[in-house]
PDB file of C-alpha atoms in Angstrom:
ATOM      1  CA  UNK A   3     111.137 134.671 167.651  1.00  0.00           C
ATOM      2  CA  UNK A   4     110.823 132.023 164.651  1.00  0.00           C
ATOM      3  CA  UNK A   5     111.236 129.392 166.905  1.00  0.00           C
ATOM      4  CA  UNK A   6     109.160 130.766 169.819  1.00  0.00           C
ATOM      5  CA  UNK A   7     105.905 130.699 167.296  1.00  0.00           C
ATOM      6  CA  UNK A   8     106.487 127.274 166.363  1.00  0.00           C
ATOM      7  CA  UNK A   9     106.210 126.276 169.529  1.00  0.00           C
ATOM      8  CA  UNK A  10     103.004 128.090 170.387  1.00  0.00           C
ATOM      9  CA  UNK A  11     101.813 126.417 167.146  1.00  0.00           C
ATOM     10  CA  UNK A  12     102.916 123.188 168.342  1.00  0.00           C
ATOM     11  CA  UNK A  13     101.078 123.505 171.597  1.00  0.00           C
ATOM     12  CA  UNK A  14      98.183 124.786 170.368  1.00  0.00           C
ATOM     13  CA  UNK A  15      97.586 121.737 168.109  1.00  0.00           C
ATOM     14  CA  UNK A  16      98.949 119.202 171.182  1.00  0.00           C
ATOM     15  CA  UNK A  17      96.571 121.115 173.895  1.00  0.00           C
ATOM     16  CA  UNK A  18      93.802 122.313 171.168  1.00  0.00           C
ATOM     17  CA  UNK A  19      95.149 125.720 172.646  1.00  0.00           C
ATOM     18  CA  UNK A  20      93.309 128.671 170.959  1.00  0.00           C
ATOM     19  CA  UNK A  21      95.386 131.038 168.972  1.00  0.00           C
ATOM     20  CA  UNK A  22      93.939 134.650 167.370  1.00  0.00           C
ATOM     21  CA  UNK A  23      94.897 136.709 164.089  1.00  0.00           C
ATOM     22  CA  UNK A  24      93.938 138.578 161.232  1.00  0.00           C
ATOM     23  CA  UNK A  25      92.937 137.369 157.936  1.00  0.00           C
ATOM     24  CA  UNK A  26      94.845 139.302 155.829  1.00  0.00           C
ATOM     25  CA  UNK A  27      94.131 137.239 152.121  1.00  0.00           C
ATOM     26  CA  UNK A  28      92.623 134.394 150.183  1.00  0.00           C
ATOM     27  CA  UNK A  29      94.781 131.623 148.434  1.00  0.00           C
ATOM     28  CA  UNK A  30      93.517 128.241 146.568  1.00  0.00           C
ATOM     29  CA  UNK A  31      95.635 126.009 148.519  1.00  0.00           C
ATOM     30  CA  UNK A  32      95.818 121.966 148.002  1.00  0.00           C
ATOM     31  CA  UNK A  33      93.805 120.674 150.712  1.00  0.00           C
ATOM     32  CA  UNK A  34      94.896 116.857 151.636  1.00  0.00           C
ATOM     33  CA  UNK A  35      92.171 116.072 153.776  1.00  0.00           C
ATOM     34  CA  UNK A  36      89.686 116.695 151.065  1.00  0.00           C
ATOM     35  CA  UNK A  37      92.213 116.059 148.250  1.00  0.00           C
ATOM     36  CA  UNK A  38      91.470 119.040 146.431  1.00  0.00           C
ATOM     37  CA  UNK A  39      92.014 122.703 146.005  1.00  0.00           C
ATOM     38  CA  UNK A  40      90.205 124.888 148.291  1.00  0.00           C
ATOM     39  CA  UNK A  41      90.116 128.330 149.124  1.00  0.00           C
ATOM     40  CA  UNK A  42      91.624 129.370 152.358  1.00  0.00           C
ATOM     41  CA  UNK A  43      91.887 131.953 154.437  1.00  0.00           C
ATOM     42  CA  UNK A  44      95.758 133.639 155.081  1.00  0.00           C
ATOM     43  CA  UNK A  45      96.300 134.651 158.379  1.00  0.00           C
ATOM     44  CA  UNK A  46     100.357 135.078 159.412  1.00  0.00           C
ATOM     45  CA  UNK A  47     100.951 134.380 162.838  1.00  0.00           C
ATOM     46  CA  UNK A  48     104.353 136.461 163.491  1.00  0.00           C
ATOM     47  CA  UNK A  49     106.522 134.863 160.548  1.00  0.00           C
ATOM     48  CA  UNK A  50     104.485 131.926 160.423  1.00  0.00           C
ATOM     49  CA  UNK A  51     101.970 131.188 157.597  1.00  0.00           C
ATOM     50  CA  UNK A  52      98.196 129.870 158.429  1.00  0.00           C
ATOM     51  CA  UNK A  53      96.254 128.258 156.150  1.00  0.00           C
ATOM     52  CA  UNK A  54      92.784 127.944 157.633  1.00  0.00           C
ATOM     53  CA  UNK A  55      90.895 126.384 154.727  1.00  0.00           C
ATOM     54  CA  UNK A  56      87.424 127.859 154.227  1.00  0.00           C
ATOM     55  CA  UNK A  57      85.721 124.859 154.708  1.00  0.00           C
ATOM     56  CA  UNK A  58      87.212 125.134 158.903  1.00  0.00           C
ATOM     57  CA  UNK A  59      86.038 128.593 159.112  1.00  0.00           C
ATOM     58  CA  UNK A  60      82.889 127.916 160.738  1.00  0.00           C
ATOM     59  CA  UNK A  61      80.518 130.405 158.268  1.00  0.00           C
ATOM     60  CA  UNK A  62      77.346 129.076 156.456  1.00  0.00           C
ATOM     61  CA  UNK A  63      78.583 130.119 153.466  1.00  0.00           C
ATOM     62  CA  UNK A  64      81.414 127.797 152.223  1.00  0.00           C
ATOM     63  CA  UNK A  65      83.163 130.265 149.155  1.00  0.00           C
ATOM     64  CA  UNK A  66      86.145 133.199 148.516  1.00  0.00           C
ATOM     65  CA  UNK A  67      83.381 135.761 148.829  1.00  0.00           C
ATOM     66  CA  UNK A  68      82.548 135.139 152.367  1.00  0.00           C
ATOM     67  CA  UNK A  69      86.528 135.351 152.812  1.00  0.00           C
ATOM     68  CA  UNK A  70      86.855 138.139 151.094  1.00  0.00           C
ATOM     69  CA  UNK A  71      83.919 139.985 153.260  1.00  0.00           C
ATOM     70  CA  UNK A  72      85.960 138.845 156.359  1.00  0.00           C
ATOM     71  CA  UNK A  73      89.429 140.509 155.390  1.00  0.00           C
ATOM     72  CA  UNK A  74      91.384 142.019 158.232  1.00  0.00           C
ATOM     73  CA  UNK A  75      88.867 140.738 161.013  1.00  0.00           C
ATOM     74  CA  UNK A  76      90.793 138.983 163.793  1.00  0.00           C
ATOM     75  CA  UNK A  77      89.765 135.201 164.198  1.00  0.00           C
ATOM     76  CA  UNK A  78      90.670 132.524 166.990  1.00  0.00           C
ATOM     77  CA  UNK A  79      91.943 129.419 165.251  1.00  0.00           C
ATOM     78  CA  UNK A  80      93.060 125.783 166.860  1.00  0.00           C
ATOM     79  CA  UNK A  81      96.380 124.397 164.910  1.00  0.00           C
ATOM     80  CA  UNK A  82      95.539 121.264 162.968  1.00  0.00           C
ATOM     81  CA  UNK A  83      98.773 120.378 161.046  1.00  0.00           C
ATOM     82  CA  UNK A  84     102.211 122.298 161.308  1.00  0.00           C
ATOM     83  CA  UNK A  85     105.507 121.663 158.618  1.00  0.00           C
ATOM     84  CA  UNK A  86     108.340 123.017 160.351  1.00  0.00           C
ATOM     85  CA  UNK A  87     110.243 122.931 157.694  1.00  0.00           C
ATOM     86  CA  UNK A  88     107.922 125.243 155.381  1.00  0.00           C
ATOM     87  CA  UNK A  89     106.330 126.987 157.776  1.00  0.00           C
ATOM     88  CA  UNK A  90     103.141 126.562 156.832  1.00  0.00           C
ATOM     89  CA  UNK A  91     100.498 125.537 159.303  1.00  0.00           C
ATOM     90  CA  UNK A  92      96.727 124.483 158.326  1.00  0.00           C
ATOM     91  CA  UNK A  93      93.999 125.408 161.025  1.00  0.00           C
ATOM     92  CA  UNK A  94      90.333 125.531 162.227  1.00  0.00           C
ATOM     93  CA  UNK A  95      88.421 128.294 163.149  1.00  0.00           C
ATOM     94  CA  UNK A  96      85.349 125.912 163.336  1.00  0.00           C
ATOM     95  CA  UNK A  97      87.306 124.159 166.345  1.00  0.00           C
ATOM     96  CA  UNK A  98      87.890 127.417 168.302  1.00  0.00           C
ATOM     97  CA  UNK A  99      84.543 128.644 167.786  1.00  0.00           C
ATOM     98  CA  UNK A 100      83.078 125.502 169.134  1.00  0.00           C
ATOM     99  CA  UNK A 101      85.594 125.672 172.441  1.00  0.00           C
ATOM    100  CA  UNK A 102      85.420 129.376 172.820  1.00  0.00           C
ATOM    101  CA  UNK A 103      81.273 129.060 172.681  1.00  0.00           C
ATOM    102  CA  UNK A 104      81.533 125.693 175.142  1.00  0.00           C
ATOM    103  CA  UNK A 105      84.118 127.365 177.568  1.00  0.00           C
ATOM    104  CA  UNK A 106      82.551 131.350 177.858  1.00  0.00           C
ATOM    105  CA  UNK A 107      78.580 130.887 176.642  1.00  0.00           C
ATOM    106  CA  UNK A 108      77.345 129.659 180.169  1.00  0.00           C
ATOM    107  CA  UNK A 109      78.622 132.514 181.707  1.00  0.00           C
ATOM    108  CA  UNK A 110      76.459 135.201 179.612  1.00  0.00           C
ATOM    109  CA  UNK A 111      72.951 136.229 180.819  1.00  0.00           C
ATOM    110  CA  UNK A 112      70.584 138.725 179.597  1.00  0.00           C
ATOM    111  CA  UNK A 113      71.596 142.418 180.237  1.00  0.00           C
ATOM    112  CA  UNK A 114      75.551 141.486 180.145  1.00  0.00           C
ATOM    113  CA  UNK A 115      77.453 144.618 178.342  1.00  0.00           C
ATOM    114  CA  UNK A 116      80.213 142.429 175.945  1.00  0.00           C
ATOM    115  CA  UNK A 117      82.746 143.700 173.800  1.00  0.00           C
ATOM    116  CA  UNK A 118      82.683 141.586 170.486  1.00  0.00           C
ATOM    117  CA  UNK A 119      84.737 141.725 167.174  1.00  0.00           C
ATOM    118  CA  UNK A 120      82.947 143.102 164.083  1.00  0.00           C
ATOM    119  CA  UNK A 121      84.112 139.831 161.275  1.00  0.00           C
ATOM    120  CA  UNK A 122      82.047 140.904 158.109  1.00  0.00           C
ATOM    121  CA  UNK A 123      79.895 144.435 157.375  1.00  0.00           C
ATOM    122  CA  UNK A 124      76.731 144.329 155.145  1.00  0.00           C
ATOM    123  CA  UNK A 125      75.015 147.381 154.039  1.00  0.00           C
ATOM    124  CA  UNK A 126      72.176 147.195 156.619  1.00  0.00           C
ATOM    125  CA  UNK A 127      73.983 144.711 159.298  1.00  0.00           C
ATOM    126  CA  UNK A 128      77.075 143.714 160.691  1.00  0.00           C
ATOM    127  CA  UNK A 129      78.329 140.023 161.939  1.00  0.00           C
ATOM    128  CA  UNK A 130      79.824 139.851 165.057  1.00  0.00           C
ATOM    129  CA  UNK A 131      81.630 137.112 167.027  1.00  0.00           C
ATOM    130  CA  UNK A 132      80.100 136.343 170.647  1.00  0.00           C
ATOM    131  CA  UNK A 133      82.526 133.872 171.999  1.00  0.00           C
ATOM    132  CA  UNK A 134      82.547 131.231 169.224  1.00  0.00           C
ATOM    133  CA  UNK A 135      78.794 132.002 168.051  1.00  0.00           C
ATOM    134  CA  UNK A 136      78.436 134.395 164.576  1.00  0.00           C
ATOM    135  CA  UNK A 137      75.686 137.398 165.766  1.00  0.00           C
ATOM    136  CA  UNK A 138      73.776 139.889 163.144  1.00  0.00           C
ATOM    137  CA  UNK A 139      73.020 143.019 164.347  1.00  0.00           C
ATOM    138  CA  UNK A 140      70.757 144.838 162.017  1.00  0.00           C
ATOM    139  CA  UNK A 141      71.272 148.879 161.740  1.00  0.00           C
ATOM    140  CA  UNK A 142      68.094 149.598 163.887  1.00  0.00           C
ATOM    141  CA  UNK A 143      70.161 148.212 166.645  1.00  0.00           C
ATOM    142  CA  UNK A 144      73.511 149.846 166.318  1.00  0.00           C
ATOM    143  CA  UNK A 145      72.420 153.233 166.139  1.00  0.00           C
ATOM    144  CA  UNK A 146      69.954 155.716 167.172  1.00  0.00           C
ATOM    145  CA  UNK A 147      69.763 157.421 163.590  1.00  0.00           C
ATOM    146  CA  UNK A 148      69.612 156.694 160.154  1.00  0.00           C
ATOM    147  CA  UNK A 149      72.397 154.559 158.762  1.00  0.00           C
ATOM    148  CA  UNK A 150      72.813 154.357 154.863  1.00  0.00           C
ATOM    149  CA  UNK A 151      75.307 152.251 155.062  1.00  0.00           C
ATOM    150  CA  UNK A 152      76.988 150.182 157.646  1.00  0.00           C
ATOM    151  CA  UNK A 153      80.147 150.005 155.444  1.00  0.00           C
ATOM    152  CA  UNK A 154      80.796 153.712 155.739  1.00  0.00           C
ATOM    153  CA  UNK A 155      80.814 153.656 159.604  1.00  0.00           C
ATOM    154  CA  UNK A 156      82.174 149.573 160.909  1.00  0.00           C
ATOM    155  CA  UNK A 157      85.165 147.605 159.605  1.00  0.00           C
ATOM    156  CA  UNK A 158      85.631 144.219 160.069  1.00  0.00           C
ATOM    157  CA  UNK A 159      88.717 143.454 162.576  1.00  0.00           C
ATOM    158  CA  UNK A 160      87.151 146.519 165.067  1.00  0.00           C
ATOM    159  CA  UNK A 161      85.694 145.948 168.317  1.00  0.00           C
ATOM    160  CA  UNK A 162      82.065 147.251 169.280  1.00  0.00           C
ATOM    161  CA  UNK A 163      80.350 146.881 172.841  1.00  0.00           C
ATOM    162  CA  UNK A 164      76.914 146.010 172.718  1.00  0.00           C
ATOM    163  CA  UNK A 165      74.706 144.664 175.408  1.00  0.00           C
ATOM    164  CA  UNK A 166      72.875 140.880 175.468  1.00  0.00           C
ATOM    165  CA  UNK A 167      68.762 141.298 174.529  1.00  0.00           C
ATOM    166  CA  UNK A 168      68.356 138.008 174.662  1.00  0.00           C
ATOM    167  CA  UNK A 169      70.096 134.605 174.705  1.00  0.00           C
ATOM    168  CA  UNK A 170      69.467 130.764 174.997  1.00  0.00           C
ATOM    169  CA  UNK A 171      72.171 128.694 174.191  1.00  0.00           C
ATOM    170  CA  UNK A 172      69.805 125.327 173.285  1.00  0.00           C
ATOM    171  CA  UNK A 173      68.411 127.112 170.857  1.00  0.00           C
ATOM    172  CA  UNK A 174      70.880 128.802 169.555  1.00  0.00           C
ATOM    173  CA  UNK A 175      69.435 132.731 170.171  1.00  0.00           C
ATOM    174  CA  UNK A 176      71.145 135.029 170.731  1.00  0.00           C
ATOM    175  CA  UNK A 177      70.245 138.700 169.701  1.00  0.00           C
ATOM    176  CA  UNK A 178      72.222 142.097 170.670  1.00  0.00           C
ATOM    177  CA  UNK A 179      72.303 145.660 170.915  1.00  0.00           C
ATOM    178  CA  UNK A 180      74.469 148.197 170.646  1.00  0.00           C
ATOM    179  CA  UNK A 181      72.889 151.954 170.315  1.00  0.00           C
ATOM    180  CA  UNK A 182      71.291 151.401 173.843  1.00  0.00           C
ATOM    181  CA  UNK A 183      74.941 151.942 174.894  1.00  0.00           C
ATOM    182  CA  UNK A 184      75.496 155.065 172.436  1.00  0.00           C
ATOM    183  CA  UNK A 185      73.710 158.241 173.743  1.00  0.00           C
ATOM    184  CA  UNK A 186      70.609 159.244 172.574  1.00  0.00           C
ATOM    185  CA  UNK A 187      70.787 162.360 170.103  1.00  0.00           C
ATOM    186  CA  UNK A 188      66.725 162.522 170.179  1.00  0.00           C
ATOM    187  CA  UNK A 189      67.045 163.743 174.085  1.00  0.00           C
ATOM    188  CA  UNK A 190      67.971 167.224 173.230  1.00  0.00           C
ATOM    189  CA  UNK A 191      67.188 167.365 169.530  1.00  0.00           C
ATOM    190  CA  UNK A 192      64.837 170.707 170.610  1.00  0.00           C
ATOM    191  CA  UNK A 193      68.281 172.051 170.989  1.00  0.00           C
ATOM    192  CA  UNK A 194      69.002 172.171 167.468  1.00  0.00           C
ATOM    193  CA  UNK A 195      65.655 172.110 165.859  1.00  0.00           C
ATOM    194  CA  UNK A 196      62.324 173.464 166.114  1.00  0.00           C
ATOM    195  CA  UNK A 197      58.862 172.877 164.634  1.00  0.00           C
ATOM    196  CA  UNK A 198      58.508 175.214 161.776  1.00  0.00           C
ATOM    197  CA  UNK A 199      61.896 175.996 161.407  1.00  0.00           C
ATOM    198  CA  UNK A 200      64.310 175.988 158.697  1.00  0.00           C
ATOM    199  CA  UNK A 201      67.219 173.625 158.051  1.00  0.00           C
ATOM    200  CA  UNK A 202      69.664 172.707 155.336  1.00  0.00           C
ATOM    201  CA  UNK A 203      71.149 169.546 154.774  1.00  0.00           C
ATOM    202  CA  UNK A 204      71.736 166.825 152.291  1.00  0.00           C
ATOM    203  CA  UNK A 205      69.415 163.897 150.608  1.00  0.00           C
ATOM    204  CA  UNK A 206      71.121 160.963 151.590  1.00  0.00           C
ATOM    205  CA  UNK A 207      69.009 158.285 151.111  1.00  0.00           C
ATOM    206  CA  UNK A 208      65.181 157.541 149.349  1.00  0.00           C
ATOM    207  CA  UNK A 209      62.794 155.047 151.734  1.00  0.00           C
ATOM    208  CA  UNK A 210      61.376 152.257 149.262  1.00  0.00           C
ATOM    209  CA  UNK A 211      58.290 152.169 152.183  1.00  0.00           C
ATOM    210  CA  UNK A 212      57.981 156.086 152.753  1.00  0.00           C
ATOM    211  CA  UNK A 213      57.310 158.895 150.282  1.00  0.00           C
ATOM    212  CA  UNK A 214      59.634 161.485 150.363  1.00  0.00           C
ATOM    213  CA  UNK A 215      63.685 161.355 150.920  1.00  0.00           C
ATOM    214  CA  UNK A 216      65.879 161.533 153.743  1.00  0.00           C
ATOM    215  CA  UNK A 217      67.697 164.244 154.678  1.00  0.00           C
ATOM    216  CA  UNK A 218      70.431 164.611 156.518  1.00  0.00           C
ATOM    217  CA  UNK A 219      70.679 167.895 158.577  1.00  0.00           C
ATOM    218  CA  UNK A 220      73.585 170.095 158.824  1.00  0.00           C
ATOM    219  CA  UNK A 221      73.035 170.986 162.035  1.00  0.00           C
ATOM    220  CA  UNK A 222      73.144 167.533 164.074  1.00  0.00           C
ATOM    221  CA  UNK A 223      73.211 164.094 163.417  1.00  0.00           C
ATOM    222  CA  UNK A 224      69.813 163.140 162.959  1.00  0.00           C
ATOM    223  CA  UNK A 225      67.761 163.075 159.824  1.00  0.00           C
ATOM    224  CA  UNK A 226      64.471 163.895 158.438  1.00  0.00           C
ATOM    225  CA  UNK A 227      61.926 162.180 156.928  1.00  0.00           C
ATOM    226  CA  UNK A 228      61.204 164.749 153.819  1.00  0.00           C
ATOM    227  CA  UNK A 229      58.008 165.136 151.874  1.00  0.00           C
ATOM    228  CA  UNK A 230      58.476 166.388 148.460  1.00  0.00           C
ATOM    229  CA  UNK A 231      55.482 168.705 147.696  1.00  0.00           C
ATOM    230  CA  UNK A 232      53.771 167.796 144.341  1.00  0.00           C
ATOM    231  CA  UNK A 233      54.860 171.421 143.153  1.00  0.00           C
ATOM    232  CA  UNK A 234      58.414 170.424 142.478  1.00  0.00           C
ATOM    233  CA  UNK A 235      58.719 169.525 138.878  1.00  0.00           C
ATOM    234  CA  UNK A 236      62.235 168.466 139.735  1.00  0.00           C
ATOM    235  CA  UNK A 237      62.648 165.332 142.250  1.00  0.00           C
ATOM    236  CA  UNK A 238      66.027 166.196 144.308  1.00  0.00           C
ATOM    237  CA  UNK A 239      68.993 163.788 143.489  1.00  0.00           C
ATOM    238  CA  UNK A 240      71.459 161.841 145.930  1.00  0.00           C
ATOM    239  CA  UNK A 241      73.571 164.253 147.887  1.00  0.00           C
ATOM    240  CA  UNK A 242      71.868 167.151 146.829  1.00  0.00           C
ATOM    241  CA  UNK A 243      71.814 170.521 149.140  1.00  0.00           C
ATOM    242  CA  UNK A 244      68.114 171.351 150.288  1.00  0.00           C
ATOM    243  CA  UNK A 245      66.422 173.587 152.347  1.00  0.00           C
ATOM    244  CA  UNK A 246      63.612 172.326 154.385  1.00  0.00           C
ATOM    245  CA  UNK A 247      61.133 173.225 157.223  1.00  0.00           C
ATOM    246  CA  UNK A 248      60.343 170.943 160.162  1.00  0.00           C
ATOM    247  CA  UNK A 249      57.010 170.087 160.860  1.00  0.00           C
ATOM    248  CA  UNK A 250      56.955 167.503 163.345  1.00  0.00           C
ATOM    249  CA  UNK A 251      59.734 166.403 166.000  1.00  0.00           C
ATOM    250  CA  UNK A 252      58.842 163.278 167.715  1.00  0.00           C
ATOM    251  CA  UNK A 253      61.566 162.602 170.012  1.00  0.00           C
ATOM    252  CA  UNK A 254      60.081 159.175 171.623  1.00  0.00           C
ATOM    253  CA  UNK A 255      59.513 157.797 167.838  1.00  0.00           C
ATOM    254  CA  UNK A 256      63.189 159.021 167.397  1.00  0.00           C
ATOM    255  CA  UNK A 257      61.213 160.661 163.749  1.00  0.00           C
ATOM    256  CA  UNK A 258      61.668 164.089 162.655  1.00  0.00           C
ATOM    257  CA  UNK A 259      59.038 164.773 159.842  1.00  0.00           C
ATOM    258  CA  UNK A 260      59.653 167.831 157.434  1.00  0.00           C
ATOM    259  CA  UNK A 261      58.935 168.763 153.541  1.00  0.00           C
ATOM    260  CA  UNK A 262      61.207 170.431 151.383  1.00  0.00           C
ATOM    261  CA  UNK A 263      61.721 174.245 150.622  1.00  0.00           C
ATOM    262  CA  UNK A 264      63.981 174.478 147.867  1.00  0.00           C
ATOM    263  CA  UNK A 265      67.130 172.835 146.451  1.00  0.00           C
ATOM    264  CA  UNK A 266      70.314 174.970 146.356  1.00  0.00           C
ATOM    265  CA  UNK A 267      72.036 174.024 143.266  1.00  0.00           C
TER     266      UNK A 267
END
């Protein structure tokens, strides 16, 4: 097996072959071509350990926490140097981003459903990898309702479909979404909820450019935009179990608009 991944190693730095695995930890590792200690990212390729130095990782950002945001994602990586006898090899992510993006980018168009690796998760965004090219998508475009947090829902190293918006290769666009591929709760929400009725569920979040809090509703997945009537001396708190009444559903805004009742404490 030992002797197999060499050999995959060694042809992927003879034929610029491209390789994938997961970056699994950060080491400072003496660098020759730069002659100096660098961070790089680990990735072990069977028994076989890659050094893929952070400066050949193909990110804007150039430091350990950009490394550390991209633990357990699975990378493609070209083989630069291989020691046999240590078996340690240094590689470049930057190279088989640039072939990946050269080899599969013409082929895309506008409309194309593609299935792309999640590499880092922000609060409101993820990165993604589209063939060789590093995407954002922002939380309006990976779900139909309210995300908090990205970080409670995506991991880097998982795979998410999402379909092409809009792309042009010379200058460097490319934009994607993925909730027009989820169904939408908002079709049916009259289901669950009516105008005037009453709901309980959880503040989960407070809008810096809307008064009131968000509320999360026990009985489906979508929230409310809550209006805190001037008559409550006490402002609810994060997590806290409320009572509320709906007064507007707008189901083609994707907005439910209610005030609160009580808090159950």
């Amino acid at each position: 097996m030992e002797d197999l991944s060499i050999k995959e190693l060694l042809r992927s730095k003879e034929e610029k072959r491209i390789l994938t695995g997961r970056i699994s930890g950060i080491e400072d590792e003496y660098y020759k071509y730069k002659n100096e200690n660098i961070p790089c990212a680990i990735v072990w390729y069977k028994e076989i350990k890659i050094l893929i130095p952070s400066t050949h990782l193909g990110t804007k950002t150039i430091n350990k926490s950009m490394i550390r945001g991209m633990l357990g994602a699975e990378i493609d990586f070209i083989v630069m140097e291989i020691d046999t006898t240590s078996n340690i090899a240094i590689a470049s992510r930057k190279d088989a981003m640039e072939l990946r993006s050269k080899i599969e980018l013409p082929k895309l168009k506008v409309n194309d459903t593609v299935n792309v690796r999640i590499l880092a998760v922000g609060v409101k965004h993820i990165i993604v990898e589209l063939y060789g090219k590093e995407v954002i998508i922002k939380a309006d475009n990976l779900q139909h309702t309210y995300i908090v947090n990205c970080k409670d829902i995506y991991s880097p190293g998982e795979y998410i479909k999402a379909r092409i918006k809009e792309i042009d290769i010379n200058k460097n666009i490319y934009e994607l979404d993925a909730k027009c591929l989820i169904e939408n709760p908002y079709k049916n929400i009259r289901k669950y909820l009516t105008e005037y009725g009453e709901y309980t569920g959880k503040v989960i979040a407070f809008p810096k450019k809307n008064s009131g809090v968000i509320v999360q509703l026990d009985t489906t997945n979508i929230t409310c935009l809550t209006r805190v009537p001037a008559r409550f001396n006490d402002y609810p708190h994060y997590l806290d179990k409320v009572l509320i009444k709906i007064s507007e559903i707008k189901e083609n805004k994707k907005m439910i608009y209610g005030y609160l009742m009580r808090i159950i404490r």
